[in-house]
């Protein structure tokens, strides 16, 4: 049943998102064509200034378009969750022979997939715009340096710190951030009126609360006072930053709380349990 829910969710949200992300690729392709024209030998010197200003305008619009696509994905999926759970459409959801856990997991999987697709589409658009025979050596060099840095780790502290860093990124993205968004939508649905505004207020209110908790954890556990860094140095030796580990555990616990809190609200709202 979870697989069927995922297929239904994918069909219901992906058409518009594919069009928007496709437009980003088309815009990048237009920029690539303009780039080729700009550096074409057929341009006169007098036109270089105009093309330079046009290129600058294009880059500004391109950056804002990337930000808009990323923001739209999050907002569109959040609105879809709110409608499918807590609007008239929710009554149809109520008739499905599925559990609240399955309903939540289907939404979470779709959110994960489209957030990853966001990154893929953005990376593809940047590649379309910038990758050519002039920039390719620099790109290859950058990846080689990155790989060299990863493979040159030595010592338990270095390895542990990097494992914790990567693990924390996964936890913050896949568990904390996704759980926060869905929980804010579910919490906002408890408002008698202005449910969308309630979701927005819940979202930012929870973020403020989490930042306060994060600041308290950092100030208590990190030697030297406030601030979050990946590693600290003592007597010239790199050692594990246990403050960062505790923060990661805090994000994990908060994400789990968000999931079960959303499950409780959904169960109560739809009377599925």
Coordinates of C-alpha atoms in Angstrom, one line a residue:
X1 CA 0.0 0.0 0.0
X2 CA 2.9 2.4 0.7
X3 CA 4.2 1.9 -2.8
X4 CA 0.7 2.8 -4.2
X5 CA 0.6 5.9 -2.0
X6 CA 4.0 7.0 -3.3
X7 CA 2.9 6.5 -6.9
X8 CA -0.2 8.5 -6.3
X9 CA 1.7 11.3 -4.5
X10 CA 4.3 11.4 -7.3
X11 CA 1.6 11.8 -10.0
X12 CA -0.2 14.5 -8.1
X13 CA 2.7 16.8 -7.4
X14 CA 5.3 16.1 -10.1
X15 CA 3.7 17.6 -13.2
X16 CA 4.0 21.2 -12.1
X17 CA 7.4 20.7 -10.5
X18 CA 8.8 19.1 -13.6
X19 CA 7.6 22.0 -15.7
X20 CA 9.2 24.5 -13.3
X21 CA 12.5 22.6 -13.1
X22 CA 12.5 22.1 -16.9
X23 CA 12.1 25.9 -17.3
X24 CA 15.3 26.3 -15.2
X25 CA 17.2 24.1 -17.6
X26 CA 15.8 26.0 -20.6
X27 CA 16.9 29.3 -19.0
X28 CA 20.4 27.8 -18.5
X29 CA 20.5 26.7 -22.1
X30 CA 19.6 30.2 -23.2
X31 CA 22.4 31.5 -21.1
X32 CA 24.8 29.0 -22.7
X33 CA 23.8 30.2 -26.1
X34 CA 24.3 33.8 -25.1
X35 CA 27.7 32.9 -23.6
X36 CA 28.8 31.4 -26.9
X37 CA 27.6 34.6 -28.7
X38 CA 29.3 36.8 -26.2
X39 CA 32.7 35.2 -26.8
X40 CA 32.1 34.9 -30.5
X41 CA 34.7 36.6 -32.8
X42 CA 31.8 38.1 -34.7
X43 CA 31.1 40.6 -31.9
X44 CA 32.3 44.1 -32.4
X45 CA 34.1 45.9 -29.6
X46 CA 31.3 48.4 -29.3
X47 CA 28.8 45.6 -28.5
X48 CA 31.0 44.1 -25.7
X49 CA 29.7 46.6 -23.1
X50 CA 26.1 45.9 -23.9
X51 CA 26.6 42.2 -23.8
X52 CA 28.5 42.5 -20.5
X53 CA 25.6 44.3 -18.9
X54 CA 23.2 41.8 -20.4
X55 CA 25.3 38.9 -19.0
X56 CA 25.3 40.5 -15.5
X57 CA 21.5 40.9 -15.6
X58 CA 21.1 37.3 -16.8
X59 CA 23.3 36.0 -13.9
X60 CA 21.3 38.0 -11.3
X61 CA 18.0 36.6 -12.7
X62 CA 19.5 33.1 -12.8
X63 CA 20.5 33.2 -9.2
X64 CA 17.0 34.4 -8.2
X65 CA 15.4 31.8 -10.4
X66 CA 17.4 29.0 -8.6
X67 CA 16.3 30.4 -5.2
X68 CA 12.7 30.6 -6.4
X69 CA 12.7 27.0 -7.7
X70 CA 14.1 25.7 -4.4
X71 CA 11.6 27.8 -2.4
X72 CA 8.7 26.9 -4.6
X73 CA 9.4 23.1 -4.2
X74 CA 9.2 23.4 -0.4
X75 CA 6.1 25.6 -0.4
X76 CA 4.3 23.6 -3.0
X77 CA 4.8 20.3 -1.2
X78 CA 3.9 21.9 2.1
X79 CA 0.6 23.3 0.7
X80 CA -0.1 19.9 -0.9
X81 CA 0.4 18.2 2.5
X82 CA -2.0 20.7 4.1
X83 CA -4.6 20.2 1.5
X84 CA -4.4 16.4 1.3
X85 CA -4.6 16.1 5.1
X86 CA -6.7 19.0 6.5
X87 CA -8.9 20.4 3.7
X88 CA -11.9 18.9 2.0
X89 CA -9.5 16.6 0.2
X90 CA -8.7 15.2 3.6
X91 CA -12.1 13.5 3.7
X92 CA -11.0 11.4 0.7
X93 CA -7.8 10.6 2.6
X94 CA -9.9 9.4 5.5
X95 CA -11.5 6.7 3.3
X96 CA -8.2 5.1 2.3
X97 CA -7.4 1.8 4.2
X98 CA -4.0 3.0 5.3
X99 CA -2.5 4.0 8.6
X100 CA -1.3 7.5 9.6
X101 CA 2.3 6.2 9.5
X102 CA 1.9 5.2 5.9
X103 CA 0.3 8.5 5.0
X104 CA 3.2 10.4 6.6
X105 CA 5.9 8.2 5.1
X106 CA 4.4 8.7 1.6
X107 CA 4.6 12.5 2.0
X108 CA 8.1 12.3 3.5
X109 CA 9.4 10.1 0.7
X110 CA 8.1 12.5 -1.9
X111 CA 9.6 15.5 -0.1
X112 CA 13.0 13.7 0.0
X113 CA 12.9 12.7 -3.7
X114 CA 12.0 16.2 -4.9
X115 CA 14.6 17.9 -2.6
X116 CA 17.2 15.7 -4.1
X117 CA 15.9 16.3 -7.6
X118 CA 16.2 20.1 -6.8
X119 CA 19.9 19.6 -6.3
X120 CA 20.2 17.5 -9.4
X121 CA 18.4 20.0 -11.6
X122 CA 20.3 23.0 -10.2
X123 CA 23.6 21.1 -10.8
X124 CA 22.5 20.2 -14.3
X125 CA 21.6 23.8 -15.1
X126 CA 25.0 25.0 -13.8
X127 CA 26.7 22.4 -15.9
X128 CA 24.8 23.5 -19.0
X129 CA 25.7 27.1 -18.3
X130 CA 29.4 26.8 -17.3
X131 CA 30.9 23.5 -18.4
X132 CA 32.9 23.8 -21.6
X133 CA 36.4 23.1 -22.8
X134 CA 37.8 26.2 -21.0
X135 CA 36.3 25.5 -17.6
X136 CA 36.5 21.7 -17.7
X137 CA 40.2 21.5 -16.5
X138 CA 39.4 23.7 -13.4
X139 CA 36.3 21.5 -12.6
X140 CA 38.4 18.3 -12.8
X141 CA 41.1 19.9 -10.6
X142 CA 38.5 20.9 -8.0
X143 CA 37.1 17.3 -7.8
X144 CA 40.6 15.9 -7.6
X145 CA 41.4 18.2 -4.7
X146 CA 38.2 17.2 -3.0
X147 CA 38.9 13.5 -3.4
X148 CA 42.5 14.0 -2.2
X149 CA 41.3 15.7 0.9
X150 CA 38.9 12.9 1.7
X151 CA 41.4 10.1 1.1
X152 CA 44.2 11.8 3.0
X153 CA 42.4 11.7 6.4
X154 CA 44.5 10.2 9.1
X155 CA 43.9 9.5 12.8
X156 CA 40.7 8.6 14.6
X157 CA 39.8 12.2 15.4
X158 CA 39.8 13.3 11.7
X159 CA 37.8 10.3 10.6
X160 CA 35.3 10.5 13.4
X161 CA 34.8 14.3 12.9
X162 CA 34.1 13.8 9.2
X163 CA 31.8 10.9 9.9
X164 CA 29.8 12.9 12.4
X165 CA 29.7 15.9 10.0
X166 CA 28.3 13.8 7.2
X167 CA 25.9 12.0 9.5
X168 CA 24.7 15.3 10.9
X169 CA 23.9 16.6 7.4
X170 CA 21.8 13.6 6.7
X171 CA 20.0 13.8 10.0
X172 CA 19.3 17.6 9.6
X173 CA 18.0 17.1 6.1
X174 CA 16.2 13.8 6.1
X175 CA 14.9 13.7 9.6
X176 CA 14.9 17.2 11.3
X177 CA 14.0 19.6 8.4
X178 CA 11.4 17.3 6.8
X179 CA 9.9 16.5 10.2
X180 CA 9.8 20.2 11.1
X181 CA 7.9 21.1 7.9
X182 CA 5.3 18.4 8.2
X183 CA 4.8 19.0 12.0
X184 CA 4.4 22.7 11.4
X185 CA 1.7 22.0 8.8
X186 CA -0.1 19.6 11.2
X187 CA 0.2 22.0 14.1
X188 CA -1.1 24.8 12.0
X189 CA -4.1 22.7 11.2
X190 CA -5.2 22.9 14.8
X191 CA -6.0 26.6 14.4
X192 CA -9.7 27.2 14.0
X193 CA -9.2 29.8 11.3
X194 CA -6.3 30.9 9.2
X195 CA -4.7 27.4 9.1
X196 CA -2.1 28.4 6.6
X197 CA -1.0 31.3 8.6
X198 CA -1.0 29.0 11.6
X199 CA 1.4 26.7 9.8
X200 CA 3.7 29.5 8.9
X201 CA 3.8 30.8 12.5
X202 CA 4.3 27.3 13.8
X203 CA 7.2 26.8 11.4
X204 CA 9.1 29.9 12.4
X205 CA 8.2 29.5 16.0
X206 CA 9.7 26.0 16.2
X207 CA 12.8 27.2 14.3
X208 CA 13.3 30.0 16.9
X209 CA 12.8 27.5 19.7
X210 CA 15.2 25.0 18.2
X211 CA 17.8 27.7 17.7
X212 CA 17.5 28.6 21.4
X213 CA 18.0 25.0 22.4
X214 CA 21.0 24.7 20.0
X215 CA 22.6 27.8 21.5
X216 CA 22.2 26.5 25.0
X217 CA 23.7 23.1 24.0
X218 CA 26.6 24.9 22.3
X219 CA 27.3 27.2 25.3
X220 CA 27.3 24.4 27.7
X221 CA 29.3 21.8 25.9
X222 CA 31.7 23.7 23.7
X223 CA 34.9 24.8 25.4
X224 CA 35.6 28.4 24.9
X225 CA 32.1 29.7 24.8
X226 CA 29.5 30.3 22.1
X227 CA 29.8 29.3 18.4
X228 CA 29.6 26.1 16.5
X229 CA 32.6 24.7 14.7
X230 CA 33.4 21.2 13.4
X231 CA 36.6 20.6 15.3
X232 CA 38.6 22.3 18.0
X233 CA 42.4 22.3 18.5
X234 CA 44.1 21.6 21.8
X235 CA 47.9 21.7 22.1
X236 CA 48.2 21.4 18.3
X237 CA 46.1 18.3 18.2
X238 CA 42.7 18.0 16.4
X239 CA 40.2 16.4 18.8
X240 CA 36.5 15.5 18.5
X241 CA 34.1 18.3 19.1
X242 CA 31.5 16.6 21.4
X243 CA 29.3 19.7 21.2
X244 CA 28.7 18.9 17.6
X245 CA 27.9 15.3 18.4
X246 CA 25.4 16.4 21.1
X247 CA 23.8 18.8 18.6
X248 CA 23.4 16.0 16.1
X249 CA 21.7 13.8 18.7
X250 CA 19.4 16.8 19.5
X251 CA 18.4 17.2 15.9
X252 CA 17.7 13.4 15.7
X253 CA 15.6 13.5 18.8
X254 CA 13.7 16.6 17.6
X255 CA 13.1 15.0 14.2
X256 CA 11.7 11.8 15.8
X257 CA 9.5 14.0 18.0
X258 CA 8.2 15.9 15.0
X259 CA 7.3 12.6 13.2
X260 CA 5.3 11.1 16.1
X261 CA 3.8 14.5 16.9
X262 CA 2.5 14.7 13.3
X263 CA 1.3 11.1 13.5
X264 CA -0.7 11.9 16.7
X265 CA -2.3 15.0 15.2
X266 CA -3.1 13.1 12.0
X267 CA -4.6 10.2 13.8
X268 CA -6.7 12.4 16.0
X269 CA -7.9 14.6 13.0
X270 CA -8.8 11.8 10.7
X271 CA -9.9 9.3 13.4
X272 CA -7.8 6.6 11.8
X273 CA -6.9 5.0 15.2

